[in-house]
PDB file of C-alpha atoms in Angstrom:
ATOM      1  CA  MET A   1     -33.828 -21.947 -49.140  1.00  0.00           C
ATOM      2  CA  SER A   2     -37.092 -23.507 -47.980  1.00  0.00           C
ATOM      3  CA  ARG A   3     -37.816 -27.212 -48.076  1.00  0.00           C
ATOM      4  CA  GLN A   4     -39.156 -28.557 -51.369  1.00  0.00           C
ATOM      5  CA  VAL A   5     -42.288 -30.678 -50.860  1.00  0.00           C
ATOM      6  CA  PHE A   6     -43.898 -32.422 -53.831  1.00  0.00           C
ATOM      7  CA  LEU A   7     -47.496 -32.809 -52.613  1.00  0.00           C
ATOM      8  CA  TYR A   8     -50.093 -34.955 -54.372  1.00  0.00           C
ATOM      9  CA  ASP A   9     -53.460 -34.833 -52.609  1.00  0.00           C
ATOM     10  CA  PRO A  10     -54.839 -36.814 -54.338  1.00  0.00           C
ATOM     11  CA  PRO A  11     -52.662 -37.983 -57.232  1.00  0.00           C
ATOM     12  CA  ASP A  12     -54.148 -38.988 -60.571  1.00  0.00           C
ATOM     13  CA  ARG A  13     -51.603 -41.796 -60.496  1.00  0.00           C
ATOM     14  CA  PHE A  14     -49.082 -43.122 -57.948  1.00  0.00           C
ATOM     15  CA  VAL A  15     -47.028 -46.155 -58.966  1.00  0.00           C
ATOM     16  CA  ALA A  16     -43.760 -47.990 -58.502  1.00  0.00           C
ATOM     17  CA  GLY A  17     -41.901 -48.822 -61.694  1.00  0.00           C
ATOM     18  CA  THR A  18     -38.497 -49.466 -63.185  1.00  0.00           C
ATOM     19  CA  VAL A  19     -36.212 -48.308 -65.945  1.00  0.00           C
ATOM     20  CA  GLY A  20     -33.712 -50.775 -67.397  1.00  0.00           C
ATOM     21  CA  LEU A  21     -33.315 -54.510 -67.838  1.00  0.00           C
ATOM     22  CA  PRO A  22     -33.683 -57.067 -65.014  1.00  0.00           C
ATOM     23  CA  GLY A  23     -30.488 -57.118 -63.000  1.00  0.00           C
ATOM     24  CA  ARG A  24     -29.765 -53.513 -63.961  1.00  0.00           C
ATOM     25  CA  ARG A  25     -33.086 -51.880 -63.138  1.00  0.00           C
ATOM     26  CA  THR A  26     -33.491 -48.544 -61.395  1.00  0.00           C
ATOM     27  CA  PHE A  27     -36.607 -48.389 -59.232  1.00  0.00           C
ATOM     28  CA  PHE A  28     -38.816 -45.310 -59.012  1.00  0.00           C
ATOM     29  CA  LEU A  29     -41.902 -44.024 -57.250  1.00  0.00           C
ATOM     30  CA  GLN A  30     -43.850 -41.769 -59.591  1.00  0.00           C
ATOM     31  CA  ALA A  31     -46.751 -39.461 -58.725  1.00  0.00           C
ATOM     32  CA  THR A  32     -48.821 -37.670 -61.364  1.00  0.00           C
ATOM     33  CA  ALA A  33     -51.504 -34.992 -61.219  1.00  0.00           C
ATOM     34  CA  GLY A  34     -52.495 -33.454 -64.538  1.00  0.00           C
ATOM     35  CA  PRO A  35     -49.319 -32.409 -66.378  1.00  0.00           C
ATOM     36  CA  ARG A  36     -47.199 -32.494 -63.188  1.00  0.00           C
ATOM     37  CA  VAL A  37     -45.019 -35.612 -62.707  1.00  0.00           C
ATOM     38  CA  THR A  38     -42.593 -36.334 -59.869  1.00  0.00           C
ATOM     39  CA  SER A  39     -40.229 -39.334 -59.977  1.00  0.00           C
ATOM     40  CA  VAL A  40     -37.960 -40.341 -57.099  1.00  0.00           C
ATOM     41  CA  ALA A  41     -35.395 -43.159 -57.210  1.00  0.00           C
ATOM     42  CA  LEU A  42     -35.062 -45.803 -54.533  1.00  0.00           C
ATOM     43  CA  GLU A  43     -33.786 -49.324 -53.911  1.00  0.00           C
ATOM     44  CA  LYS A  44     -35.689 -52.507 -54.750  1.00  0.00           C
ATOM     45  CA  THR A  45     -35.751 -53.438 -51.054  1.00  0.00           C
ATOM     46  CA  GLN A  46     -37.330 -50.060 -50.221  1.00  0.00           C
ATOM     47  CA  VAL A  47     -40.110 -50.663 -52.767  1.00  0.00           C
ATOM     48  CA  ALA A  48     -40.777 -54.133 -51.332  1.00  0.00           C
ATOM     49  CA  ALA A  49     -40.765 -52.849 -47.743  1.00  0.00           C
ATOM     50  CA  LEU A  50     -43.103 -49.957 -48.612  1.00  0.00           C
ATOM     51  CA  ALA A  51     -45.607 -52.263 -50.337  1.00  0.00           C
ATOM     52  CA  GLU A  52     -45.550 -54.846 -47.542  1.00  0.00           C
ATOM     53  CA  ARG A  53     -45.918 -52.252 -44.769  1.00  0.00           C
ATOM     54  CA  MET A  54     -48.701 -50.522 -46.700  1.00  0.00           C
ATOM     55  CA  ASP A  55     -50.677 -53.783 -46.937  1.00  0.00           C
ATOM     56  CA  GLU A  56     -50.064 -54.490 -43.240  1.00  0.00           C
ATOM     57  CA  LEU A  57     -51.230 -50.996 -42.241  1.00  0.00           C
ATOM     58  CA  LEU A  58     -54.355 -51.294 -44.408  1.00  0.00           C
ATOM     59  CA  ASP A  59     -55.147 -54.706 -42.860  1.00  0.00           C
ATOM     60  CA  GLU A  60     -54.757 -53.176 -39.398  1.00  0.00           C
ATOM     61  CA  VAL A  61     -57.081 -50.282 -40.315  1.00  0.00           C
ATOM     62  CA  VAL A  62     -59.731 -52.771 -41.454  1.00  0.00           C
ATOM     63  CA  ARG A  63     -59.279 -54.866 -38.299  1.00  0.00           C
ATOM     64  CA  ARG A  64     -59.495 -51.893 -35.921  1.00  0.00           C
ATOM     65  CA  SER A  65     -62.514 -50.405 -37.687  1.00  0.00           C
ATOM     66  CA  GLY A  66     -64.371 -53.717 -37.587  1.00  0.00           C
ATOM     67  CA  GLY A  67     -64.604 -53.628 -41.376  1.00  0.00           C
ATOM     68  CA  SER A  68     -66.250 -50.194 -41.530  1.00  0.00           C
ATOM     69  CA  ALA A  69     -63.183 -48.398 -42.992  1.00  0.00           C
ATOM     70  CA  SER A  70     -63.251 -47.588 -46.697  1.00  0.00           C
ATOM     71  CA  VAL A  71     -60.400 -50.024 -47.400  1.00  0.00           C
ATOM     72  CA  PRO A  72     -60.952 -52.955 -49.780  1.00  0.00           C
ATOM     73  CA  ALA A  73     -59.471 -56.357 -48.882  1.00  0.00           C
ATOM     74  CA  VAL A  74     -58.022 -56.668 -52.400  1.00  0.00           C
ATOM     75  CA  PRO A  75     -57.172 -54.030 -55.022  1.00  0.00           C
ATOM     76  CA  PRO A  76     -60.191 -53.117 -57.165  1.00  0.00           C
ATOM     77  CA  THR A  77     -59.681 -54.267 -60.768  1.00  0.00           C
ATOM     78  CA  ASP A  78     -61.087 -51.022 -62.187  1.00  0.00           C
ATOM     79  CA  ILE A  79     -58.123 -49.006 -60.841  1.00  0.00           C
ATOM     80  CA  THR A  80     -55.391 -51.535 -61.625  1.00  0.00           C
ATOM     81  CA  ASP A  81     -52.510 -49.702 -63.326  1.00  0.00           C
ATOM     82  CA  THR A  82     -50.079 -51.777 -65.402  1.00  0.00           C
ATOM     83  CA  ALA A  83     -48.907 -48.967 -67.687  1.00  0.00           C
ATOM     84  CA  PRO A  84     -45.214 -48.061 -67.756  1.00  0.00           C
ATOM     85  CA  LEU A  85     -43.858 -45.005 -65.975  1.00  0.00           C
ATOM     86  CA  ASP A  86     -44.626 -41.667 -67.617  1.00  0.00           C
ATOM     87  CA  THR A  87     -41.655 -40.511 -69.675  1.00  0.00           C
ATOM     88  CA  PRO A  88     -39.278 -38.873 -69.572  1.00  0.00           C
ATOM     89  CA  VAL A  89     -38.406 -40.225 -66.114  1.00  0.00           C
ATOM     90  CA  GLU A  90     -36.468 -37.413 -64.447  1.00  0.00           C
ATOM     91  CA  GLU A  91     -35.199 -38.219 -60.955  1.00  0.00           C
ATOM     92  CA  GLU A  92     -35.975 -35.443 -58.446  1.00  0.00           C
ATOM     93  CA  PHE A  93     -33.959 -37.133 -55.690  1.00  0.00           C
ATOM     94  CA  ARG A  94     -32.907 -40.505 -54.260  1.00  0.00           C
ATOM     95  CA  VAL A  95     -35.052 -41.657 -51.331  1.00  0.00           C
ATOM     96  CA  GLY A  96     -33.421 -42.088 -47.947  1.00  0.00           C
ATOM     97  CA  THR A  97     -36.275 -42.196 -45.435  1.00  0.00           C
ATOM     98  CA  MET A  98     -39.898 -43.256 -45.915  1.00  0.00           C
ATOM     99  CA  ALA A  99     -42.912 -43.000 -43.639  1.00  0.00           C
ATOM    100  CA  LEU A 100     -46.506 -44.249 -43.721  1.00  0.00           C
ATOM    101  CA  ALA A 101     -49.517 -43.097 -41.751  1.00  0.00           C
ATOM    102  CA  TRP A 102     -53.283 -43.508 -41.832  1.00  0.00           C
ATOM    103  CA  ASP A 103     -55.464 -40.405 -41.506  1.00  0.00           C
ATOM    104  CA  GLY A 104     -58.592 -41.826 -39.875  1.00  0.00           C
ATOM    105  CA  GLU A 105     -60.618 -38.626 -40.281  1.00  0.00           C
ATOM    106  CA  GLU A 106     -59.993 -38.289 -44.012  1.00  0.00           C
ATOM    107  CA  GLN A 107     -59.705 -42.072 -44.581  1.00  0.00           C
ATOM    108  CA  ARG A 108     -56.402 -41.594 -46.425  1.00  0.00           C
ATOM    109  CA  MET A 109     -53.006 -43.310 -46.499  1.00  0.00           C
ATOM    110  CA  ILE A 110     -50.163 -40.801 -46.267  1.00  0.00           C
ATOM    111  CA  VAL A 111     -46.886 -41.803 -47.921  1.00  0.00           C
ATOM    112  CA  GLU A 112     -43.778 -39.693 -47.389  1.00  0.00           C
ATOM    113  CA  ALA A 113     -40.436 -40.240 -49.106  1.00  0.00           C
ATOM    114  CA  GLN A 114     -37.585 -37.928 -48.082  1.00  0.00           C
ATOM    115  CA  ALA A 115     -34.325 -37.403 -49.934  1.00  0.00           C
ATOM    116  CA  LEU A 116     -31.201 -39.223 -48.880  1.00  0.00           C
ATOM    117  CA  VAL A 117     -28.928 -36.865 -46.956  1.00  0.00           C
ATOM    118  CA  GLU A 118     -25.400 -37.618 -45.791  1.00  0.00           C
ATOM    119  CA  LEU A 119     -24.626 -36.416 -42.295  1.00  0.00           C
ATOM    120  CA  GLU A 120     -21.322 -36.291 -40.458  1.00  0.00           C
ATOM    121  CA  ALA A 121     -21.135 -36.713 -36.705  1.00  0.00           C
ATOM    122  CA  GLU A 122     -18.600 -37.523 -33.998  1.00  0.00           C
ATOM    123  CA  SER A 123     -20.658 -40.307 -32.381  1.00  0.00           C
ATOM    124  CA  GLU A 124     -23.747 -42.468 -32.925  1.00  0.00           C
ATOM    125  CA  GLU A 125     -25.709 -40.253 -30.513  1.00  0.00           C
ATOM    126  CA  ASP A 126     -24.714 -37.108 -32.401  1.00  0.00           C
ATOM    127  CA  LEU A 127     -25.691 -38.752 -35.693  1.00  0.00           C
ATOM    128  CA  ALA A 128     -29.110 -39.822 -34.357  1.00  0.00           C
ATOM    129  CA  GLU A 129     -29.699 -36.315 -33.003  1.00  0.00           C
ATOM    130  CA  ALA A 130     -28.681 -34.699 -36.313  1.00  0.00           C
ATOM    131  CA  GLU A 131     -30.963 -37.067 -38.265  1.00  0.00           C
ATOM    132  CA  GLU A 132     -33.927 -36.293 -36.007  1.00  0.00           C
ATOM    133  CA  ARG A 133     -33.379 -32.511 -36.278  1.00  0.00           C
ATOM    134  CA  LEU A 134     -33.142 -32.756 -40.062  1.00  0.00           C
ATOM    135  CA  LEU A 135     -36.293 -34.861 -40.407  1.00  0.00           C
ATOM    136  CA  GLN A 136     -38.291 -32.536 -38.148  1.00  0.00           C
ATOM    137  CA  ASP A 137     -37.123 -29.358 -39.879  1.00  0.00           C
ATOM    138  CA  GLU A 138     -40.192 -28.384 -41.925  1.00  0.00           C
ATOM    139  CA  GLU A 139     -38.480 -25.236 -43.186  1.00  0.00           C
ATOM    140  CA  ASN A 140     -35.026 -26.475 -44.245  1.00  0.00           C
ATOM    141  CA  GLY A 141     -35.339 -30.262 -44.272  1.00  0.00           C
ATOM    142  CA  PRO A 142     -34.536 -32.498 -47.249  1.00  0.00           C
ATOM    143  CA  PRO A 143     -36.836 -32.554 -50.308  1.00  0.00           C
ATOM    144  CA  MET A 144     -39.902 -34.737 -49.790  1.00  0.00           C
ATOM    145  CA  LEU A 145     -42.586 -36.450 -51.852  1.00  0.00           C
ATOM    146  CA  ARG A 146     -45.890 -36.591 -49.928  1.00  0.00           C
ATOM    147  CA  VAL A 147     -48.835 -38.498 -51.395  1.00  0.00           C
ATOM    148  CA  ARG A 148     -52.320 -38.996 -49.928  1.00  0.00           C
ATOM    149  CA  LEU A 149     -54.183 -42.077 -51.211  1.00  0.00           C
ATOM    150  CA  THR A 150     -57.592 -43.623 -50.717  1.00  0.00           C
ATOM    151  CA  GLY A 151     -57.650 -47.156 -49.317  1.00  0.00           C
ATOM    152  CA  ALA A 152     -58.347 -48.529 -52.804  1.00  0.00           C
ATOM    153  CA  GLN A 153     -55.468 -46.543 -54.341  1.00  0.00           C
ATOM    154  CA  ALA A 154     -53.126 -47.760 -51.599  1.00  0.00           C
ATOM    155  CA  ARG A 155     -54.109 -51.420 -52.182  1.00  0.00           C
ATOM    156  CA  ALA A 156     -53.569 -51.005 -55.932  1.00  0.00           C
ATOM    157  CA  PHE A 157     -50.183 -49.353 -55.353  1.00  0.00           C
ATOM    158  CA  ALA A 158     -49.025 -52.154 -53.019  1.00  0.00           C
ATOM    159  CA  LYS A 159     -50.022 -54.905 -55.469  1.00  0.00           C
ATOM    160  CA  ARG A 160     -48.310 -53.265 -58.420  1.00  0.00           C
ATOM    161  CA  ALA A 161     -45.184 -52.518 -56.362  1.00  0.00           C
ATOM    162  CA  LEU A 162     -44.853 -56.176 -55.315  1.00  0.00           C
ATOM    163  CA  ASP A 163     -45.450 -57.283 -58.916  1.00  0.00           C
ATOM    164  CA  VAL A 164     -42.666 -54.931 -60.095  1.00  0.00           C
ATOM    165  CA  VAL A 165     -40.259 -56.250 -57.437  1.00  0.00           C
ATOM    166  CA  ASN A 166     -41.038 -59.865 -58.360  1.00  0.00           C
ATOM    167  CA  ALA A 167     -40.691 -59.253 -62.116  1.00  0.00           C
ATOM    168  CA  GLY A 168     -36.900 -59.276 -61.977  1.00  0.00           C
ATOM    169  CA  ARG A 169     -34.487 -62.102 -62.692  1.00  0.00           C
ATOM    170  CA  PRO A 170     -35.707 -65.608 -61.820  1.00  0.00           C
ATOM    171  CA  PRO A 171     -34.036 -67.266 -58.820  1.00  0.00           C
ATOM    172  CA  CYS A 172     -31.625 -70.187 -59.097  1.00  0.00           C
ATOM    173  CA  PRO A 173     -33.479 -73.369 -58.036  1.00  0.00           C
ATOM    174  CA  LEU A 174     -30.495 -74.428 -55.918  1.00  0.00           C
ATOM    175  CA  CYS A 175     -29.285 -71.299 -54.126  1.00  0.00           C
ATOM    176  CA  SER A 176     -32.131 -68.796 -54.739  1.00  0.00           C
ATOM    177  CA  LEU A 177     -29.704 -66.115 -55.974  1.00  0.00           C
ATOM    178  CA  PRO A 178     -30.842 -64.293 -59.146  1.00  0.00           C
ATOM    179  CA  LEU A 179     -29.957 -65.874 -62.495  1.00  0.00           C
ATOM    180  CA  ASP A 180     -28.286 -63.634 -65.058  1.00  0.00           C
ATOM    181  CA  PRO A 181     -28.942 -64.101 -68.800  1.00  0.00           C
ATOM    182  CA  GLU A 182     -25.207 -64.880 -69.192  1.00  0.00           C
ATOM    183  CA  GLY A 183     -25.355 -67.641 -66.576  1.00  0.00           C
ATOM    184  CA  HIS A 184     -24.875 -67.952 -62.858  1.00  0.00           C
ATOM    185  CA  VAL A 185     -22.014 -68.937 -60.578  1.00  0.00           C
ATOM    186  CA  CYS A 186     -23.920 -71.051 -58.068  1.00  0.00           C
ATOM    187  CA  PRO A 187     -22.276 -71.483 -54.673  1.00  0.00           C
ATOM    188  CA  ARG A 188     -24.214 -74.736 -54.202  1.00  0.00           C
ATOM    189  CA  GLN A 189     -22.512 -76.173 -57.315  1.00  0.00           C
ATOM    190  CA  ASN A 190     -18.976 -75.295 -56.163  1.00  0.00           C
ATOM    191  CA  GLY A 191     -18.975 -72.237 -58.385  1.00  0.00           C
ATOM    192  CA  TYR A 192     -19.556 -74.004 -61.685  1.00  0.00           C
ATOM    193  CA  ARG A 193     -21.295 -71.791 -64.220  1.00  0.00           C
ATOM    194  CA  ARG A 194     -24.893 -72.742 -64.836  1.00  0.00           C
ATOM    195  CA  GLY A 195     -27.013 -71.555 -67.781  1.00  0.00           C
ATOM    196  CA  ALA A 196     -30.220 -69.635 -67.197  1.00  0.00           C
TER     197      ALA A 196
END
């Protein structure tokens, strides 16, 4: 069976979003082109890391090009996307590995998200070798979502992704752990329950 690659070049829409209530949210990346929609699940920390690295890479592209790259410093308001995920949200796979690259010729950000795959190995070296072989296997590797974005689309994606991450439960003012609607057992208050 050949590798399944969900390619969007370019997407009509590429966003991070969630399904569920704060504290119980499932995070997704969703790419859309016409009637085709691909949704992949991932962790909140992966969304945050992707958005932060994307902004850093875009800043570096601007710096190295001396400002001549087609990358805006801030997301353009005309392409801001605050709409919810397209429904129904059907998970294609859970993301294990992500990669970012900048195509200088095409002036495009390339985002790759590969499916989580469990590998068994005798040693750490064997595991690293097996992971590398799997990731490089274009024919039989894990399913992958590959999206190519303009600089403006990438900036808009990063802003929305960080907004989605930060829209969760508010932090406790004492310990910074998330507050639940039912209350919070704060370690800084010797475990006494504190209302939200």
